XYZ file of C-alpha atoms in Angstrom:
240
model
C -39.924 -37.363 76.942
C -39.495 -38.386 73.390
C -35.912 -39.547 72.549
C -33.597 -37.439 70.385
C -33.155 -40.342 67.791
C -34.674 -43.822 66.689
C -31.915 -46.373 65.799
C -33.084 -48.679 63.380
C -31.187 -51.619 61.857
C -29.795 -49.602 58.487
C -30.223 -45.961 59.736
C -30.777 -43.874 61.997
C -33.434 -40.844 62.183
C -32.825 -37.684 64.364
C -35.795 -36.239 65.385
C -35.437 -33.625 68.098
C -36.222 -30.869 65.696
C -39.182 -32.531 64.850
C -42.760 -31.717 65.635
C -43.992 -35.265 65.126
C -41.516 -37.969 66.240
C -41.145 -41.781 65.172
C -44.119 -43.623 65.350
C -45.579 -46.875 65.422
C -48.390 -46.704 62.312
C -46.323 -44.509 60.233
C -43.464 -47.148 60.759
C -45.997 -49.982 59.247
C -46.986 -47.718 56.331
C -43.549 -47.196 55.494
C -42.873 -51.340 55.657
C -45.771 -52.062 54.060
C -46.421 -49.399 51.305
C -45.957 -51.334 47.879
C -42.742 -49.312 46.447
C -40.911 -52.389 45.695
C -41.071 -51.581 41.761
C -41.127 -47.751 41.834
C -38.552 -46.000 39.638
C -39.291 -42.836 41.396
C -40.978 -41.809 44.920
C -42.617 -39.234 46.869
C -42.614 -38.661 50.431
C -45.289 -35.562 51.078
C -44.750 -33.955 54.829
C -41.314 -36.166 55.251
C -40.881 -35.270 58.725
C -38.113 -36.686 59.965
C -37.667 -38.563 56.850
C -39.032 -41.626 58.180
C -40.421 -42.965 55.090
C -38.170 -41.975 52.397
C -35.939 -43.888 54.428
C -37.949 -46.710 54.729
C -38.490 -46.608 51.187
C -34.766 -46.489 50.029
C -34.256 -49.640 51.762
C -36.897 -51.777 50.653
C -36.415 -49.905 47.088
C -32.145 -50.115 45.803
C -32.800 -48.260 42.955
C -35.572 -45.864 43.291
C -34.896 -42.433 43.108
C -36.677 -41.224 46.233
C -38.030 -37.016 46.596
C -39.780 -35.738 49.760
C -41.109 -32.584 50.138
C -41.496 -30.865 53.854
C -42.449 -27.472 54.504
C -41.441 -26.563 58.136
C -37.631 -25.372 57.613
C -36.440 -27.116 60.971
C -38.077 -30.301 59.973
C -37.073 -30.252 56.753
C -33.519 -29.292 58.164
C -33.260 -32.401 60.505
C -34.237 -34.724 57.140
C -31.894 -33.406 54.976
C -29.075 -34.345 57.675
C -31.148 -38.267 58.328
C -30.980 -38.679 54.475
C -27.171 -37.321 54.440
C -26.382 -40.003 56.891
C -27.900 -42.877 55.543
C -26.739 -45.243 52.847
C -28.668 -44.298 50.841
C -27.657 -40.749 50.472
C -27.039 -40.412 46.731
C -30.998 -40.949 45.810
C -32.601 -39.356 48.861
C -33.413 -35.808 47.654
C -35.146 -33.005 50.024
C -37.174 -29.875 48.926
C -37.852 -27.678 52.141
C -41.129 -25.803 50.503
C -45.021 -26.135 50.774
C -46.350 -28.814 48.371
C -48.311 -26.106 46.354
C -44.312 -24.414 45.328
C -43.252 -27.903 44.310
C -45.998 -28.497 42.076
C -45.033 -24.897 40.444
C -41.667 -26.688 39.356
C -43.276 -29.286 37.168
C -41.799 -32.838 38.688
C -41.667 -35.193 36.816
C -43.997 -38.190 37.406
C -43.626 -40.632 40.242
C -45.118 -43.731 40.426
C -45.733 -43.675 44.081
C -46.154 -41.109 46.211
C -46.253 -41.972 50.277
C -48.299 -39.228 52.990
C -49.179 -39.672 56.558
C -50.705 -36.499 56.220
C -51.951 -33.945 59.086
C -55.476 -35.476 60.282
C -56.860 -33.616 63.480
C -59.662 -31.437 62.353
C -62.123 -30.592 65.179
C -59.388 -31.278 68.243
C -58.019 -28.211 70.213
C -54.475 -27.109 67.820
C -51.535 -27.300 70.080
C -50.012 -23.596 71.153
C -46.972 -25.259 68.784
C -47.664 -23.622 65.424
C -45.085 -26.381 63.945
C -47.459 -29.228 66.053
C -50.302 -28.086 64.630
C -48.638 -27.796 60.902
C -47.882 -31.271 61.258
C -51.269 -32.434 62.848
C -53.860 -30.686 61.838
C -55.371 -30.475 58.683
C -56.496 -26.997 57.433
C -56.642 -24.480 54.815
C -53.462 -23.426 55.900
C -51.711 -26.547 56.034
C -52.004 -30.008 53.834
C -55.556 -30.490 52.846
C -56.985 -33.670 51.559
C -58.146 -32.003 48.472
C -54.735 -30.226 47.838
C -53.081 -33.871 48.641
C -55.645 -35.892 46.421
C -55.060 -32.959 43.275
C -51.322 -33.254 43.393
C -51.465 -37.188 43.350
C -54.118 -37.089 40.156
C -52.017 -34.752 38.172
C -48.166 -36.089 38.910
C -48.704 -40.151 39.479
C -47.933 -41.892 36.376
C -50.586 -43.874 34.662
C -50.221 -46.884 36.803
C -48.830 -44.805 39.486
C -49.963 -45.146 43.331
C -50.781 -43.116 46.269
C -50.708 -44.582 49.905
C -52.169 -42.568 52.762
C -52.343 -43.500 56.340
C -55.134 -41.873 58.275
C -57.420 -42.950 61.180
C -60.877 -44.676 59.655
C -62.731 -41.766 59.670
C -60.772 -39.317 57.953
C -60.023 -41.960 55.444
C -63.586 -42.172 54.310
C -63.634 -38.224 54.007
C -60.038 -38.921 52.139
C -61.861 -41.333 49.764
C -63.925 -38.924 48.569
C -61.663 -36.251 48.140
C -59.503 -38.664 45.909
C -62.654 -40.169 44.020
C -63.025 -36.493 42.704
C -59.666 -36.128 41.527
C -59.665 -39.526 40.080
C -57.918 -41.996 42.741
C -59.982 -44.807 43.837
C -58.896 -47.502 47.017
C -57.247 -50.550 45.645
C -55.705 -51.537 49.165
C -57.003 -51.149 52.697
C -54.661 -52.293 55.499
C -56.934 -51.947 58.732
C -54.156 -51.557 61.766
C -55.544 -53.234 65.368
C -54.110 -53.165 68.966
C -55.215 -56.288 68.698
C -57.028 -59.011 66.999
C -61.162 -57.777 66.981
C -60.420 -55.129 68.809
C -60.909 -51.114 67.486
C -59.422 -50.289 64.144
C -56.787 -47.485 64.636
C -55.680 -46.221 61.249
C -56.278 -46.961 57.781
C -53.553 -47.420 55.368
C -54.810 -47.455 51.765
C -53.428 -47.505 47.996
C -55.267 -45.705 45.721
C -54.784 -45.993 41.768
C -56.513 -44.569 39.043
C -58.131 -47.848 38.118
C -61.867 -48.502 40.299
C -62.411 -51.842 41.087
C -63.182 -53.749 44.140
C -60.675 -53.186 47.170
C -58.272 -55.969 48.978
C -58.795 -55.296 52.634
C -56.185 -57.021 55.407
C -56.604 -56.461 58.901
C -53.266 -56.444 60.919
C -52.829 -56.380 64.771
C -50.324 -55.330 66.087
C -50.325 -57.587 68.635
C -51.459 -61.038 69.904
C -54.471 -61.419 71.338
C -53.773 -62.562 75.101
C -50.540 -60.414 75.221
C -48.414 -57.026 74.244
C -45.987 -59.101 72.086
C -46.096 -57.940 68.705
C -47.989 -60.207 65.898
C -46.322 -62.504 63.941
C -46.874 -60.639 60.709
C -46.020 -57.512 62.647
C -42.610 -59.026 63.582
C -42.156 -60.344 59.847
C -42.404 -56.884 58.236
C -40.597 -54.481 60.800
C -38.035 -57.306 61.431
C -35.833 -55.791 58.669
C -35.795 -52.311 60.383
C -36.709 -52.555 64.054
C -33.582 -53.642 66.184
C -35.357 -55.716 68.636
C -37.029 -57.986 66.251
C-alpha cells in the first residue's frame, strides 16, 4: 500500500486523496524540466502538486499556476501548496483545462504535464484512476494539451511532457500541428542499454534539430541510483 505522504527535503506532498501517487519519472521531469528562468508556470493535471512544487524550488521567483480537475485531487494540492514555503506563489484552479482557457491567462513561459497516457489498456473501475491515466475524449487529450500550449506559451515559451516513447511520437504530432516542435528529449532507462521507459521532451515553437540525453536511473551492475540521477534528485530526495 502506497504511503499517505512523500517527505522530501523542502516539502512535503500528501497524497492519500490522490488517484496517482508520487512517482519516480514524474519526480525526474519535475528536477529536470528547464524552469530555471520562467517568470510564470503551468502545472496541467497537478495531482498532488508534485511539480509545481518541484518547480517553486528550483524557481524563487516564478509565479507558479496548476490547474487539476478532480475536486479531491485538486483539494489535497491546494493544502501541499498551503504547506510549503513557497505558499505565496503556488496558485490552484480546481477546473477542467478547457474552463481555464475560458478565463484568458495570461501567458506562461513554461507549462509542465505528465499527462494521462493509457489508451488501449483495460480503465480501472476508479473513475478518478482512469481520469488521471487514461487519455480520452473525456479526459486530457493530446490535441486539447498541444492547443492550449500553442495559444498561451509566450513566444519563447516551453512545454515539457513526460510520456512513455510511444505515446510521445503520437504527442509529437499532435504538437507539430499546433505549432510545438521537440527541442529536448530526455530518454529515462532502468538502466544503462537497457529499454527506454518514458520520454521527457521540451517543445518550443522554434523547429530545429533535437538534443537527446539518455539517463538511467541506475548503474549498470546494480539498483543504486546513477550518478547523474543522484546529482539532480539530491536537492529533493532525503536519502541522497
Amino acid at each position: 500500500m502506497a504511503n499517505s505522504y512523500f517527505q522530501f527535503k523542502q516539502f512535503r506532498v500528501e497524497q492519500a486523496a490522490c488517484a496517482m501517487k508520487v512517482c519516480t519519472d514524474a519526480c525526474v521531469l519535475g528536477a529536470v524540466a528547464p524552469v530555471a528562468t520562467a517568470h510564470r508556470l503551468l502545472d496541467i493535471g497537478t495531482g498532488t502538486g508534485l511539480l509545481a512544487l518541484m518547480a517553486a524550488q528550483r524557481n524563487p521567483t516564478a509565479q507558479v499556476e496548476a490547474v487539476e480537475l478532480d475536486a479531491a485531487a485538486a483539494q489535497q494540492a491546494a493544502a501541499n501548496f498551503a504547506a510549503s514555503p513557497w505558499a505565496s506563489r503556488l496558485h490552484l484552479h480546481a477546473l477542467p483545462l478547457a474552463r481555464f482557457a475560458t478565463g484568458q491567462p495570461a501567458p506562461f513561459d513554461h507549462i509542465l504535464c505528465n499527462p494521462p497516457f493509457f489508451r488501449n489498456s483495460l480503465r480501472s473501475p476508479s473513475p478518478q484512476r482512469t481520469t488521471a491515466r487514461h487519455t480520452a475524449e473525456d479526459t486530457l487529450t493530446f490535441t486539447e494539451l498541444a492547443n492550449f500550449a500553442a495559444r498561451f506559451l509566450t513566444a519563447a515559451g516551453q512545454l515539457t511532457v513526460l510520456l512513455p516513447p510511444p505515446e510521445m511520437r503520437e504527442f509529437e504530432q499532435k504538437a507539430a500541428a499546433a505549432g510545438l516542435f521537440p527541442l529536448t528529449r530526455n530518454v529515462l532507462h532502468h538502466r544503462p542499454g537497457s529499454k527506454a521507459l518514458r520520454h521527457i521532451t521540451t517543445f518550443g515553437r522554434q523547429q530545429g534539430a533535437v538534443t537527446q540525453q539518455e539517463l538511467p536511473l541506475h548503474e549498470a551492475d546494480s539498483e543504486a541510483y546513477s550518478s547523474w540521477f543522484r546529482e539532480v534528485m539530491g536537492p529533493f530526495y532525503l536519502a541522497l
